[in-house]
PDB file of C-alpha atoms in Angstrom:
ATOM      1  CA  UNK A  26       9.821 -13.329 -25.079  1.00 65.00           C
ATOM      2  CA  UNK A  27       8.037 -11.138 -22.479  1.00 73.00           C
ATOM      3  CA  UNK A  28       7.438 -12.184 -19.104  1.00 93.00           C
ATOM      4  CA  UNK A  29       7.754 -12.554 -15.168  1.00 96.00           C
ATOM      5  CA  UNK A  30      11.226 -14.128 -13.887  1.00 96.00           C
ATOM      6  CA  UNK A  31      11.166 -14.979 -10.083  1.00 96.00           C
ATOM      7  CA  UNK A  32      14.230 -16.307  -8.678  1.00 92.00           C
ATOM      8  CA  UNK A  33      15.551 -17.927  -7.036  1.00 93.00           C
ATOM      9  CA  UNK A  34      13.429 -20.863  -7.656  1.00 94.00           C
ATOM     10  CA  UNK A  35      14.109 -22.466  -4.089  1.00 95.00           C
ATOM     11  CA  UNK A  36      15.675 -20.656  -1.226  1.00 94.00           C
ATOM     12  CA  UNK A  37      16.719 -21.709   2.211  1.00 93.00           C
ATOM     13  CA  UNK A  38      16.645 -19.214   5.102  1.00 91.00           C
ATOM     14  CA  UNK A  39      17.926 -19.931   8.742  1.00 91.00           C
ATOM     15  CA  UNK A  40      15.417 -18.921  11.287  1.00 89.00           C
ATOM     16  CA  UNK A  41      15.930 -15.136  12.194  1.00 88.00           C
ATOM     17  CA  UNK A  42      17.508 -14.672   9.147  1.00 91.00           C
ATOM     18  CA  UNK A  43      16.202 -11.930   6.538  1.00 94.00           C
ATOM     19  CA  UNK A  44      15.449 -13.413   2.780  1.00 95.00           C
ATOM     20  CA  UNK A  45      14.574 -11.083  -0.491  1.00 96.00           C
ATOM     21  CA  UNK A  46      12.468 -12.647  -3.292  1.00 97.00           C
ATOM     22  CA  UNK A  47      13.217 -11.408  -6.733  1.00 97.00           C
ATOM     23  CA  UNK A  48      10.274 -10.539  -9.176  1.00 98.00           C
ATOM     24  CA  UNK A  49      10.889  -8.929 -12.352  1.00 97.00           C
ATOM     25  CA  UNK A  50       8.382  -8.148 -15.345  1.00 97.00           C
ATOM     26  CA  UNK A  51       9.327  -6.785 -19.006  1.00 96.00           C
ATOM     27  CA  UNK A  52       5.612  -6.697 -19.924  1.00 94.00           C
ATOM     28  CA  UNK A  53       5.538  -2.993 -19.151  1.00 94.00           C
ATOM     29  CA  UNK A  54       2.569  -3.783 -16.691  1.00 93.00           C
ATOM     30  CA  UNK A  55       2.134  -0.942 -14.029  1.00 92.00           C
ATOM     31  CA  UNK A  56       0.782  -3.520 -11.472  1.00 93.00           C
ATOM     32  CA  UNK A  57       2.654  -6.159  -9.115  1.00 96.00           C
ATOM     33  CA  UNK A  58       1.429  -8.732  -6.791  1.00 97.00           C
ATOM     34  CA  UNK A  59       2.900 -10.932  -4.356  1.00 98.00           C
ATOM     35  CA  UNK A  60       0.796 -14.258  -3.432  1.00 98.00           C
ATOM     36  CA  UNK A  61       1.743 -17.102  -1.038  1.00 98.00           C
ATOM     37  CA  UNK A  62       0.553 -20.538  -1.705  1.00 97.00           C
ATOM     38  CA  UNK A  63       0.619 -23.060   1.429  1.00 94.00           C
ATOM     39  CA  UNK A  64       0.154 -27.142   0.515  1.00 84.00           C
ATOM     40  CA  UNK A  65      -3.040 -27.773  -0.866  1.00 76.00           C
ATOM     41  CA  UNK A  66      -4.507 -23.912  -0.309  1.00 81.00           C
ATOM     42  CA  UNK A  67      -5.217 -21.310  -2.597  1.00 89.00           C
ATOM     43  CA  UNK A  68      -3.253 -18.289  -2.980  1.00 95.00           C
ATOM     44  CA  UNK A  69      -3.478 -15.266  -0.162  1.00 96.00           C
ATOM     45  CA  UNK A  70      -2.577 -11.877  -1.194  1.00 96.00           C
ATOM     46  CA  UNK A  71       0.508 -10.210   0.556  1.00 97.00           C
ATOM     47  CA  UNK A  72       1.105  -7.041  -1.046  1.00 97.00           C
ATOM     48  CA  UNK A  73       0.247  -5.488  -4.153  1.00 96.00           C
ATOM     49  CA  UNK A  74       1.551  -2.262  -6.231  1.00 95.00           C
ATOM     50  CA  UNK A  75      -0.351  -0.093  -8.904  1.00 92.00           C
ATOM     51  CA  UNK A  76       2.265   2.015  -9.696  1.00 92.00           C
ATOM     52  CA  UNK A  77       5.992   2.450  -9.221  1.00 94.00           C
ATOM     53  CA  UNK A  78       6.919   4.059  -5.695  1.00 95.00           C
ATOM     54  CA  UNK A  79       3.543   2.965  -4.429  1.00 94.00           C
ATOM     55  CA  UNK A  80       2.407  -0.147  -2.814  1.00 96.00           C
ATOM     56  CA  UNK A  81      -0.593  -1.587  -0.681  1.00 95.00           C
ATOM     57  CA  UNK A  82      -0.954  -4.190   2.095  1.00 96.00           C
ATOM     58  CA  UNK A  83      -2.754  -7.094   1.079  1.00 95.00           C
ATOM     59  CA  UNK A  84      -4.476  -9.716   3.365  1.00 94.00           C
ATOM     60  CA  UNK A  85      -1.436 -11.245   5.023  1.00 96.00           C
ATOM     61  CA  UNK A  86       1.159  -8.674   5.106  1.00 97.00           C
ATOM     62  CA  UNK A  87       2.727  -8.969   8.632  1.00 96.00           C
ATOM     63  CA  UNK A  88       6.118 -10.103   8.368  1.00 96.00           C
ATOM     64  CA  UNK A  89       6.604  -8.720   4.627  1.00 97.00           C
ATOM     65  CA  UNK A  90       7.780  -5.868   3.159  1.00 97.00           C
ATOM     66  CA  UNK A  91       8.029  -4.556  -0.544  1.00 98.00           C
ATOM     67  CA  UNK A  92       9.660  -2.166  -2.467  1.00 97.00           C
ATOM     68  CA  UNK A  93       8.618  -0.520  -6.035  1.00 98.00           C
ATOM     69  CA  UNK A  94      11.442   1.548  -7.318  1.00 97.00           C
ATOM     70  CA  UNK A  95      11.325   0.458 -10.737  1.00 97.00           C
ATOM     71  CA  UNK A  96       8.234  -0.479 -12.928  1.00 96.00           C
ATOM     72  CA  UNK A  97       9.755  -3.911 -13.798  1.00 97.00           C
ATOM     73  CA  UNK A  98      10.961  -4.886 -10.079  1.00 98.00           C
ATOM     74  CA  UNK A  99       8.796  -5.894  -7.172  1.00 98.00           C
ATOM     75  CA  UNK A 100      11.102  -7.630  -4.404  1.00 98.00           C
ATOM     76  CA  UNK A 101       9.848  -9.330  -1.678  1.00 98.00           C
ATOM     77  CA  UNK A 102      11.387  -9.390   1.805  1.00 97.00           C
ATOM     78  CA  UNK A 103      10.434 -12.090   4.211  1.00 96.00           C
ATOM     79  CA  UNK A 104      11.592 -10.816   7.627  1.00 94.00           C
ATOM     80  CA  UNK A 105      12.366 -12.609  10.750  1.00 90.00           C
ATOM     81  CA  UNK A 106       8.962 -10.997  12.111  1.00 89.00           C
ATOM     82  CA  UNK A 107       7.147 -13.640   9.688  1.00 90.00           C
ATOM     83  CA  UNK A 108       6.170 -16.961  12.028  1.00 88.00           C
ATOM     84  CA  UNK A 109       5.512 -19.214   9.436  1.00 91.00           C
ATOM     85  CA  UNK A 110       7.380 -18.196   6.464  1.00 93.00           C
ATOM     86  CA  UNK A 111       8.075 -22.054   4.823  1.00 95.00           C
ATOM     87  CA  UNK A 112       5.400 -21.685   1.498  1.00 96.00           C
ATOM     88  CA  UNK A 113       5.733 -21.259  -2.313  1.00 97.00           C
ATOM     89  CA  UNK A 114       5.901 -17.697  -3.247  1.00 98.00           C
ATOM     90  CA  UNK A 115       3.793 -15.993  -6.531  1.00 98.00           C
ATOM     91  CA  UNK A 116       4.368 -12.957  -8.286  1.00 98.00           C
ATOM     92  CA  UNK A 117       2.199 -11.751 -10.766  1.00 97.00           C
ATOM     93  CA  UNK A 118       1.665  -8.529 -12.699  1.00 95.00           C
ATOM     94  CA  UNK A 119      -1.230  -7.034 -14.969  1.00 92.00           C
ATOM     95  CA  UNK A 120      -1.302  -3.896 -17.426  1.00 87.00           C
ATOM     96  CA  UNK A 121      -3.209  -1.792 -14.523  1.00 79.00           C
ATOM     97  CA  UNK A 122      -6.269   0.174 -14.225  1.00 74.00           C
ATOM     98  CA  UNK A 123      -9.310  -1.193 -16.164  1.00 71.00           C
ATOM     99  CA  UNK A 124      -7.346  -3.500 -18.319  1.00 71.00           C
ATOM    100  CA  UNK A 125      -6.424  -5.641 -15.276  1.00 69.00           C
ATOM    101  CA  UNK A 126      -9.555  -7.132 -15.152  1.00 77.00           C
ATOM    102  CA  UNK A 127      -8.315  -9.482 -18.268  1.00 81.00           C
ATOM    103  CA  UNK A 128      -6.100 -11.037 -15.177  1.00 85.00           C
ATOM    104  CA  UNK A 129      -2.686 -11.678 -14.272  1.00 92.00           C
ATOM    105  CA  UNK A 130       0.521 -12.949 -15.675  1.00 94.00           C
ATOM    106  CA  UNK A 131       2.259 -15.170 -13.149  1.00 96.00           C
ATOM    107  CA  UNK A 132       5.975 -16.150 -12.628  1.00 96.00           C
ATOM    108  CA  UNK A 133       7.059 -19.651 -11.774  1.00 95.00           C
ATOM    109  CA  UNK A 134       7.229 -18.833  -7.977  1.00 96.00           C
ATOM    110  CA  UNK A 135       9.768 -19.492  -5.372  1.00 97.00           C
ATOM    111  CA  UNK A 136       9.891 -21.830  -2.997  1.00 96.00           C
ATOM    112  CA  UNK A 137      11.140 -20.889   0.636  1.00 96.00           C
ATOM    113  CA  UNK A 138      11.960 -23.597   3.283  1.00 95.00           C
ATOM    114  CA  UNK A 139      13.025 -22.127   6.569  1.00 91.00           C
ATOM    115  CA  UNK A 140      15.935 -24.413   8.426  1.00 86.00           C
TER     116      UNK A 140
ATOM    117  CA  UNK B  29     -15.052  -9.117   1.659  1.00 74.00           C
ATOM    118  CA  UNK B  30     -15.152 -11.648  -1.198  1.00 82.00           C
ATOM    119  CA  UNK B  31     -14.933 -15.075  -0.456  1.00 92.00           C
ATOM    120  CA  UNK B  32     -14.431 -18.006  -3.159  1.00 96.00           C
ATOM    121  CA  UNK B  33     -15.390 -21.383  -2.042  1.00 96.00           C
ATOM    122  CA  UNK B  34     -14.131 -24.589  -4.203  1.00 97.00           C
ATOM    123  CA  UNK B  35     -16.134 -27.489  -2.502  1.00 96.00           C
ATOM    124  CA  UNK B  36     -14.332 -30.567  -3.971  1.00 96.00           C
ATOM    125  CA  UNK B  37     -10.628 -30.857  -2.909  1.00 95.00           C
ATOM    126  CA  UNK B  38     -10.032 -33.686  -5.416  1.00 97.00           C
ATOM    127  CA  UNK B  39     -12.121 -34.988  -8.659  1.00 97.00           C
ATOM    128  CA  UNK B  40     -10.653 -37.865 -11.098  1.00 97.00           C
ATOM    129  CA  UNK B  41     -11.878 -38.544 -14.357  1.00 98.00           C
ATOM    130  CA  UNK B  42     -11.058 -40.807 -17.112  1.00 98.00           C
ATOM    131  CA  UNK B  43      -9.375 -39.693 -20.411  1.00 98.00           C
ATOM    132  CA  UNK B  44     -11.990 -38.246 -22.771  1.00 97.00           C
ATOM    133  CA  UNK B  45     -14.089 -37.856 -20.299  1.00 98.00           C
ATOM    134  CA  UNK B  46     -15.713 -34.792 -19.040  1.00 98.00           C
ATOM    135  CA  UNK B  47     -15.775 -33.365 -15.414  1.00 98.00           C
ATOM    136  CA  UNK B  48     -17.090 -30.330 -13.991  1.00 98.00           C
ATOM    137  CA  UNK B  49     -15.516 -28.519 -11.124  1.00 98.00           C
ATOM    138  CA  UNK B  50     -17.680 -26.242  -8.798  1.00 98.00           C
ATOM    139  CA  UNK B  51     -17.174 -22.582  -7.352  1.00 98.00           C
ATOM    140  CA  UNK B  52     -19.168 -20.581  -5.324  1.00 98.00           C
ATOM    141  CA  UNK B  53     -18.760 -17.039  -4.342  1.00 97.00           C
ATOM    142  CA  UNK B  54     -20.097 -14.425  -2.109  1.00 96.00           C
ATOM    143  CA  UNK B  55     -20.416 -10.608  -3.106  1.00 93.00           C
ATOM    144  CA  UNK B  56     -22.627  -7.530  -2.939  1.00 91.00           C
ATOM    145  CA  UNK B  57     -21.112  -6.416  -6.242  1.00 89.00           C
ATOM    146  CA  UNK B  58     -22.813  -6.063  -9.435  1.00 89.00           C
ATOM    147  CA  UNK B  59     -20.317  -5.886 -11.707  1.00 89.00           C
ATOM    148  CA  UNK B  60     -16.949  -8.118 -11.357  1.00 93.00           C
ATOM    149  CA  UNK B  61     -15.039 -10.565 -13.039  1.00 94.00           C
ATOM    150  CA  UNK B  62     -14.440 -14.329 -12.590  1.00 96.00           C
ATOM    151  CA  UNK B  63     -11.385 -16.441 -13.726  1.00 96.00           C
ATOM    152  CA  UNK B  64     -10.800 -19.977 -13.461  1.00 98.00           C
ATOM    153  CA  UNK B  65      -6.604 -20.596 -13.239  1.00 97.00           C
ATOM    154  CA  UNK B  66      -5.042 -23.870 -13.712  1.00 97.00           C
ATOM    155  CA  UNK B  67      -1.398 -24.959 -12.162  1.00 96.00           C
ATOM    156  CA  UNK B  68      -0.015 -28.057 -13.515  1.00 95.00           C
ATOM    157  CA  UNK B  69       2.757 -30.092 -11.468  1.00 92.00           C
ATOM    158  CA  UNK B  70       5.459 -27.097 -12.633  1.00 91.00           C
ATOM    159  CA  UNK B  71       3.559 -24.910 -10.588  1.00 92.00           C
ATOM    160  CA  UNK B  72       2.900 -22.354 -13.256  1.00 92.00           C
ATOM    161  CA  UNK B  73      -0.214 -20.486 -12.886  1.00 94.00           C
ATOM    162  CA  UNK B  74      -2.164 -20.117 -16.160  1.00 95.00           C
ATOM    163  CA  UNK B  75      -5.028 -18.389 -17.041  1.00 95.00           C
ATOM    164  CA  UNK B  76      -8.071 -21.108 -18.437  1.00 97.00           C
ATOM    165  CA  UNK B  77     -11.153 -18.809 -18.756  1.00 96.00           C
ATOM    166  CA  UNK B  78     -12.714 -15.703 -18.036  1.00 94.00           C
ATOM    167  CA  UNK B  79     -16.078 -14.688 -17.413  1.00 95.00           C
ATOM    168  CA  UNK B  80     -17.467 -10.828 -17.090  1.00 92.00           C
ATOM    169  CA  UNK B  81     -20.450 -10.952 -14.837  1.00 92.00           C
ATOM    170  CA  UNK B  82     -22.490  -8.227 -16.786  1.00 90.00           C
ATOM    171  CA  UNK B  83     -22.331 -10.861 -19.917  1.00 88.00           C
ATOM    172  CA  UNK B  84     -24.889 -13.581 -19.439  1.00 85.00           C
ATOM    173  CA  UNK B  85     -23.306 -15.437 -22.333  1.00 92.00           C
ATOM    174  CA  UNK B  86     -21.057 -18.455 -20.733  1.00 95.00           C
ATOM    175  CA  UNK B  87     -17.349 -17.943 -21.865  1.00 94.00           C
ATOM    176  CA  UNK B  88     -16.052 -21.037 -23.714  1.00 94.00           C
ATOM    177  CA  UNK B  89     -12.340 -21.729 -24.483  1.00 94.00           C
ATOM    178  CA  UNK B  90     -11.864 -24.792 -26.312  1.00 96.00           C
ATOM    179  CA  UNK B  91     -12.576 -28.003 -24.536  1.00 97.00           C
ATOM    180  CA  UNK B  92     -13.590 -25.679 -21.241  1.00 98.00           C
ATOM    181  CA  UNK B  93     -16.746 -23.847 -20.826  1.00 97.00           C
ATOM    182  CA  UNK B  94     -18.354 -22.290 -17.591  1.00 98.00           C
ATOM    183  CA  UNK B  95     -21.622 -22.479 -16.164  1.00 97.00           C
ATOM    184  CA  UNK B  96     -22.384 -18.719 -14.809  1.00 97.00           C
ATOM    185  CA  UNK B  97     -25.133 -18.426 -12.678  1.00 96.00           C
ATOM    186  CA  UNK B  98     -25.433 -14.720 -11.254  1.00 95.00           C
ATOM    187  CA  UNK B  99     -28.287 -15.050  -8.823  1.00 95.00           C
ATOM    188  CA  UNK B 100     -26.746 -18.239  -7.331  1.00 96.00           C
ATOM    189  CA  UNK B 101     -23.243 -16.864  -7.348  1.00 97.00           C
ATOM    190  CA  UNK B 102     -22.011 -19.745  -8.935  1.00 97.00           C
ATOM    191  CA  UNK B 103     -19.627 -20.089 -11.564  1.00 98.00           C
ATOM    192  CA  UNK B 104     -18.540 -23.854 -12.478  1.00 98.00           C
ATOM    193  CA  UNK B 105     -15.797 -25.234 -14.574  1.00 98.00           C
ATOM    194  CA  UNK B 106     -16.500 -27.922 -17.310  1.00 98.00           C
ATOM    195  CA  UNK B 107     -13.551 -29.667 -18.869  1.00 98.00           C
ATOM    196  CA  UNK B 108     -14.856 -31.771 -22.191  1.00 98.00           C
ATOM    197  CA  UNK B 109     -12.791 -34.727 -23.738  1.00 98.00           C
ATOM    198  CA  UNK B 110     -10.156 -34.670 -20.609  1.00 98.00           C
ATOM    199  CA  UNK B 111      -6.682 -35.131 -21.317  1.00 98.00           C
ATOM    200  CA  UNK B 112      -3.635 -36.290 -19.473  1.00 97.00           C
ATOM    201  CA  UNK B 113      -2.223 -32.914 -19.904  1.00 97.00           C
ATOM    202  CA  UNK B 114      -5.371 -31.586 -17.886  1.00 98.00           C
ATOM    203  CA  UNK B 115      -4.293 -33.024 -14.634  1.00 97.00           C
ATOM    204  CA  UNK B 116      -3.571 -29.875 -12.354  1.00 97.00           C
ATOM    205  CA  UNK B 117      -4.833 -27.772  -9.517  1.00 97.00           C
ATOM    206  CA  UNK B 118      -7.720 -25.697 -10.724  1.00 98.00           C
ATOM    207  CA  UNK B 119      -8.133 -22.434  -8.971  1.00 97.00           C
ATOM    208  CA  UNK B 120     -11.745 -20.239  -9.432  1.00 98.00           C
ATOM    209  CA  UNK B 121     -10.722 -16.511  -8.595  1.00 97.00           C
ATOM    210  CA  UNK B 122     -13.021 -13.350  -8.319  1.00 95.00           C
ATOM    211  CA  UNK B 123     -12.101  -9.470  -9.207  1.00 93.00           C
ATOM    212  CA  UNK B 124     -14.413  -6.611  -8.616  1.00 88.00           C
ATOM    213  CA  UNK B 125     -15.011  -4.201 -11.189  1.00 79.00           C
ATOM    214  CA  UNK B 126     -12.735  -1.135 -11.406  1.00 71.00           C
ATOM    215  CA  UNK B 127     -11.649  -1.836  -7.540  1.00 70.00           C
ATOM    216  CA  UNK B 128      -8.556  -0.094  -6.255  1.00 68.00           C
ATOM    217  CA  UNK B 129      -5.509  -2.366  -6.791  1.00 73.00           C
ATOM    218  CA  UNK B 130      -7.999  -5.115  -8.916  1.00 84.00           C
ATOM    219  CA  UNK B 131      -6.886  -7.591  -6.586  1.00 90.00           C
ATOM    220  CA  UNK B 132      -7.873 -11.638  -7.457  1.00 93.00           C
ATOM    221  CA  UNK B 133      -9.307 -13.361  -4.307  1.00 95.00           C
ATOM    222  CA  UNK B 134      -8.882 -17.236  -5.139  1.00 96.00           C
ATOM    223  CA  UNK B 135     -10.828 -20.396  -3.934  1.00 96.00           C
ATOM    224  CA  UNK B 136      -8.789 -22.732  -2.114  1.00 95.00           C
ATOM    225  CA  UNK B 137      -8.469 -25.248  -5.361  1.00 96.00           C
ATOM    226  CA  UNK B 138      -9.356 -28.475  -6.565  1.00 97.00           C
ATOM    227  CA  UNK B 139      -6.795 -31.017  -7.649  1.00 97.00           C
ATOM    228  CA  UNK B 140      -8.079 -32.844 -10.930  1.00 98.00           C
ATOM    229  CA  UNK B 141      -6.440 -35.840 -12.203  1.00 98.00           C
ATOM    230  CA  UNK B 142      -7.425 -37.318 -15.288  1.00 98.00           C
ATOM    231  CA  UNK B 143      -6.448 -41.253 -15.703  1.00 97.00           C
ATOM    232  CA  UNK B 144      -5.411 -42.841 -18.695  1.00 96.00           C
TER     233      UNK B 144
END
């Protein structure tokens, strides 16, 4: 079945360490997105990519980095510069272009906790 | 920048009854898309319903329907015949038409509890 896989489901990080969250899709979608969700709040856009080897900052990109070397993969690195990284992270994809207005497909998320 | 506001943090409803969730948004665009997503306790985001701003007819998906009032910038979701499986967070979201990146902007969410 086609879908988006995020791994790991739970991740613990020590302060000062970088950590990378994985996001893989087999939907042949061009566009991919990373959102952050804090308790009781909506989703905020971190980074997005419309095509391989290209990505743009979202609303809260500081302290994060991404790469898009393959169409299927859009990993997110939470760096030590992110002051409050504990959150739930959601990856999503869409067909791309005007077809994206049909909405996104989401992964099941990664819960990151800084200990 | 677009903003999406959901003014009801929590709502509860008896099984089989109807509940309406409110959503307002702020935009200067004329063409755009609106969505309702459901996030159950599993935290998987599920698309519930979608509305195109240039269509006056309100979208309907089984027990879910919207009341889209473009002039008022309002997009409410009605859940009819509520079921226990409807218990979830519901997010309203906005997307500009043909915008670079096709970014979704989300509201803060409304938690819905369906009681037996």
